[in-house]
């Protein structure tokens, strides 16, 4: 019986965190309904992301973009972080700079509000948000540079959510099977 209580407690903790976007790393002190339009840059220890709080329809999102960083450079060189920027230098002579061959930056959205949790199916849904709202906000006429926003979180964050959803679904299925027996 105590294991059951621990599982229920853990599920409630996870559900509470997920409903508020904390599982994805949303910063509720900087992005809330009263702070729409707020922009900030994270410290170097947090990755130097440039973030802003925006509202689409009734829902709130935290949009973040990582700084450009070198992703390929010549053999015998290495990438060195200097504050929020990177430089490429010779491995044996840090005073000699090397060229960068390619650079990478990631942009993603974290949903802060508008979650609905269905405990029966273990699915996180949304309220009042339509794909058309998103398309209108980011139409080429509303955006200076047309760019594609790949997803609502980093690949690691999305994989974490998928794993968590799978675990909760298996728990729910095992409970249903026990009830049937």
Coordinates of C-alpha atoms in Angstrom, one line a residue:
X1 CA 0.0 0.0 0.0
X2 CA 2.8 2.4 0.7
X3 CA 4.3 1.8 -2.8
X4 CA 0.9 2.8 -4.2
X5 CA 0.9 6.0 -2.2
X6 CA 4.5 6.9 -3.4
X7 CA 3.4 6.3 -7.0
X8 CA 0.4 8.5 -6.6
X9 CA 2.5 11.2 -5.0
X10 CA 5.1 11.0 -7.8
X11 CA 2.4 11.2 -10.4
X12 CA 0.8 14.2 -8.8
X13 CA 4.2 16.0 -8.6
X14 CA 4.9 15.2 -12.3
X15 CA 1.4 16.3 -13.3
X16 CA 1.7 19.6 -11.4
X17 CA 5.1 20.4 -13.0
X18 CA 3.9 19.4 -16.5
X19 CA 0.8 21.5 -16.3
X20 CA 2.8 24.7 -15.7
X21 CA 5.5 24.1 -18.3
X22 CA 8.2 23.6 -15.6
X23 CA 9.1 20.1 -17.0
X24 CA 10.3 21.8 -20.2
X25 CA 12.3 24.5 -18.4
X26 CA 9.9 27.4 -18.7
X27 CA 10.9 30.4 -16.4
X28 CA 7.6 31.5 -14.8
X29 CA 9.3 34.4 -13.1
X30 CA 10.1 35.9 -16.5
X31 CA 7.2 34.7 -18.5
X32 CA 3.7 35.0 -17.2
X33 CA 0.5 36.7 -18.4
X34 CA 1.6 40.0 -16.9
X35 CA 5.1 39.8 -18.5
X36 CA 4.1 39.3 -22.2
X37 CA 6.8 40.9 -24.4
X38 CA 9.5 40.5 -21.7
X39 CA 12.9 39.7 -23.2
X40 CA 16.0 38.4 -21.4
X41 CA 19.3 36.7 -22.0
X42 CA 20.5 33.8 -19.8
X43 CA 23.8 33.8 -18.1
X44 CA 26.8 31.8 -19.6
X45 CA 26.2 29.0 -17.1
X46 CA 22.7 28.5 -18.5
X47 CA 23.7 28.6 -22.1
X48 CA 23.3 32.3 -23.0
X49 CA 19.9 31.7 -24.6
X50 CA 18.0 34.8 -25.7
X51 CA 14.4 34.4 -24.6
X52 CA 11.2 36.3 -24.9
X53 CA 7.7 35.8 -23.6
X54 CA 4.9 35.9 -26.2
X55 CA 1.2 35.2 -26.3
X56 CA -0.6 33.4 -29.1
X57 CA -4.4 33.5 -28.7
X58 CA -5.0 32.7 -25.0
X59 CA -1.9 30.7 -24.5
X60 CA 1.6 31.8 -23.3
X61 CA 4.9 30.7 -24.8
X62 CA 8.5 31.2 -23.9
X63 CA 10.5 31.4 -27.2
X64 CA 14.3 30.9 -26.8
X65 CA 17.2 30.9 -29.3
X66 CA 20.7 29.7 -28.6
X67 CA 23.6 31.9 -29.7
X68 CA 25.5 30.9 -32.9
X69 CA 28.2 28.5 -32.1
X70 CA 30.8 26.8 -34.3
X71 CA 29.8 23.2 -35.2
X72 CA 32.8 22.3 -37.5
X73 CA 36.4 23.5 -37.6
X74 CA 39.8 22.3 -39.0
X75 CA 41.7 19.4 -37.4
X76 CA 44.2 20.6 -34.8
X77 CA 41.8 23.3 -33.6
X78 CA 39.3 23.4 -30.8
X79 CA 36.2 25.5 -29.8
X80 CA 36.7 27.7 -26.7
X81 CA 33.9 29.5 -24.9
X82 CA 34.5 33.1 -24.0
X83 CA 31.5 34.4 -22.1
X84 CA 28.5 33.9 -24.3
X85 CA 30.6 33.6 -27.5
X86 CA 32.9 31.0 -29.0
X87 CA 36.2 31.2 -30.7
X88 CA 38.2 28.6 -32.5
X89 CA 41.9 28.4 -31.7
X90 CA 44.8 26.0 -32.4
X91 CA 44.9 23.2 -29.9
X92 CA 48.6 23.7 -29.1
X93 CA 48.7 27.5 -29.5
X94 CA 45.6 29.2 -28.1
X95 CA 46.7 32.6 -29.4
X96 CA 46.3 31.5 -33.0
X97 CA 42.7 31.6 -34.4
X98 CA 41.2 29.1 -36.8
X99 CA 38.3 29.5 -39.2
X100 CA 34.9 28.1 -38.4
X101 CA 33.4 26.0 -41.2
X102 CA 29.8 25.9 -40.0
X103 CA 27.7 27.4 -37.3
X104 CA 24.6 26.3 -35.5
X105 CA 21.8 28.0 -33.6
X106 CA 18.6 26.5 -32.2
X107 CA 15.2 28.2 -31.7
X108 CA 12.3 26.6 -29.8
X109 CA 9.1 27.4 -28.1
X110 CA 8.0 26.2 -24.6
X111 CA 4.3 26.3 -23.8
X112 CA 3.8 28.0 -20.4
X113 CA 0.0 28.0 -20.1
X114 CA -3.0 26.2 -21.7
X115 CA -2.3 22.6 -20.6
X116 CA -5.0 20.1 -19.8
X117 CA -4.0 16.7 -18.4
X118 CA -6.2 13.7 -19.1
X119 CA -5.4 11.3 -16.3
X120 CA -7.3 8.5 -17.9
X121 CA -5.2 8.3 -21.0
X122 CA -2.1 10.0 -19.8
X123 CA -2.2 12.6 -22.6
X124 CA -1.2 16.2 -22.2
X125 CA -3.6 18.3 -24.3
X126 CA -4.1 22.0 -24.8
X127 CA -7.0 24.4 -24.5
X128 CA -8.0 27.2 -26.8
X129 CA -5.1 26.9 -29.1
X130 CA -5.5 26.3 -32.8
X131 CA -2.7 25.6 -35.4
X132 CA -4.1 28.5 -37.4
X133 CA -3.3 30.9 -34.5
X134 CA 0.3 29.9 -34.7
X135 CA 0.3 30.2 -38.5
X136 CA -1.1 33.7 -38.4
X137 CA 1.4 34.9 -35.8
X138 CA 4.4 33.7 -37.8
X139 CA 3.1 34.4 -41.3
X140 CA 5.8 36.0 -43.6
X141 CA 4.1 39.3 -43.4
X142 CA 4.4 39.4 -39.6
X143 CA 8.0 38.2 -39.5
X144 CA 11.0 40.2 -40.9
X145 CA 13.0 37.1 -41.7
X146 CA 11.0 34.0 -42.7
X147 CA 12.3 31.1 -40.7
X148 CA 11.0 27.7 -39.6
X149 CA 10.4 27.0 -36.0
X150 CA 11.1 23.3 -35.7
X151 CA 9.2 22.2 -32.6
X152 CA 8.1 23.2 -29.1
X153 CA 11.2 22.1 -27.3
X154 CA 14.7 20.8 -27.7
X155 CA 15.0 17.1 -28.9
X156 CA 16.2 16.1 -25.4
X157 CA 13.1 17.8 -23.8
X158 CA 10.7 16.2 -26.3
X159 CA 12.3 12.7 -25.7
X160 CA 12.0 13.2 -21.9
X161 CA 8.3 14.0 -22.3
X162 CA 7.7 11.0 -24.6
X163 CA 9.4 8.7 -22.1
X164 CA 7.4 10.1 -19.2
X165 CA 4.2 9.7 -21.2
X166 CA 5.1 6.1 -22.1
X167 CA 5.8 5.3 -18.4
X168 CA 2.5 6.8 -17.2
X169 CA 0.6 4.9 -20.0
X170 CA 2.1 1.6 -19.0
X171 CA 1.3 2.3 -15.3
X172 CA -2.3 3.1 -16.3
X173 CA -2.6 0.0 -18.5
X174 CA -1.2 -2.2 -15.7
X175 CA -3.8 -0.8 -13.3
X176 CA -6.6 -1.4 -15.7
X177 CA -5.4 -5.0 -16.2
X178 CA -5.3 -5.6 -12.4
X179 CA -8.9 -4.2 -12.1
X180 CA -10.1 -6.6 -14.9
X181 CA -8.6 -9.6 -13.1

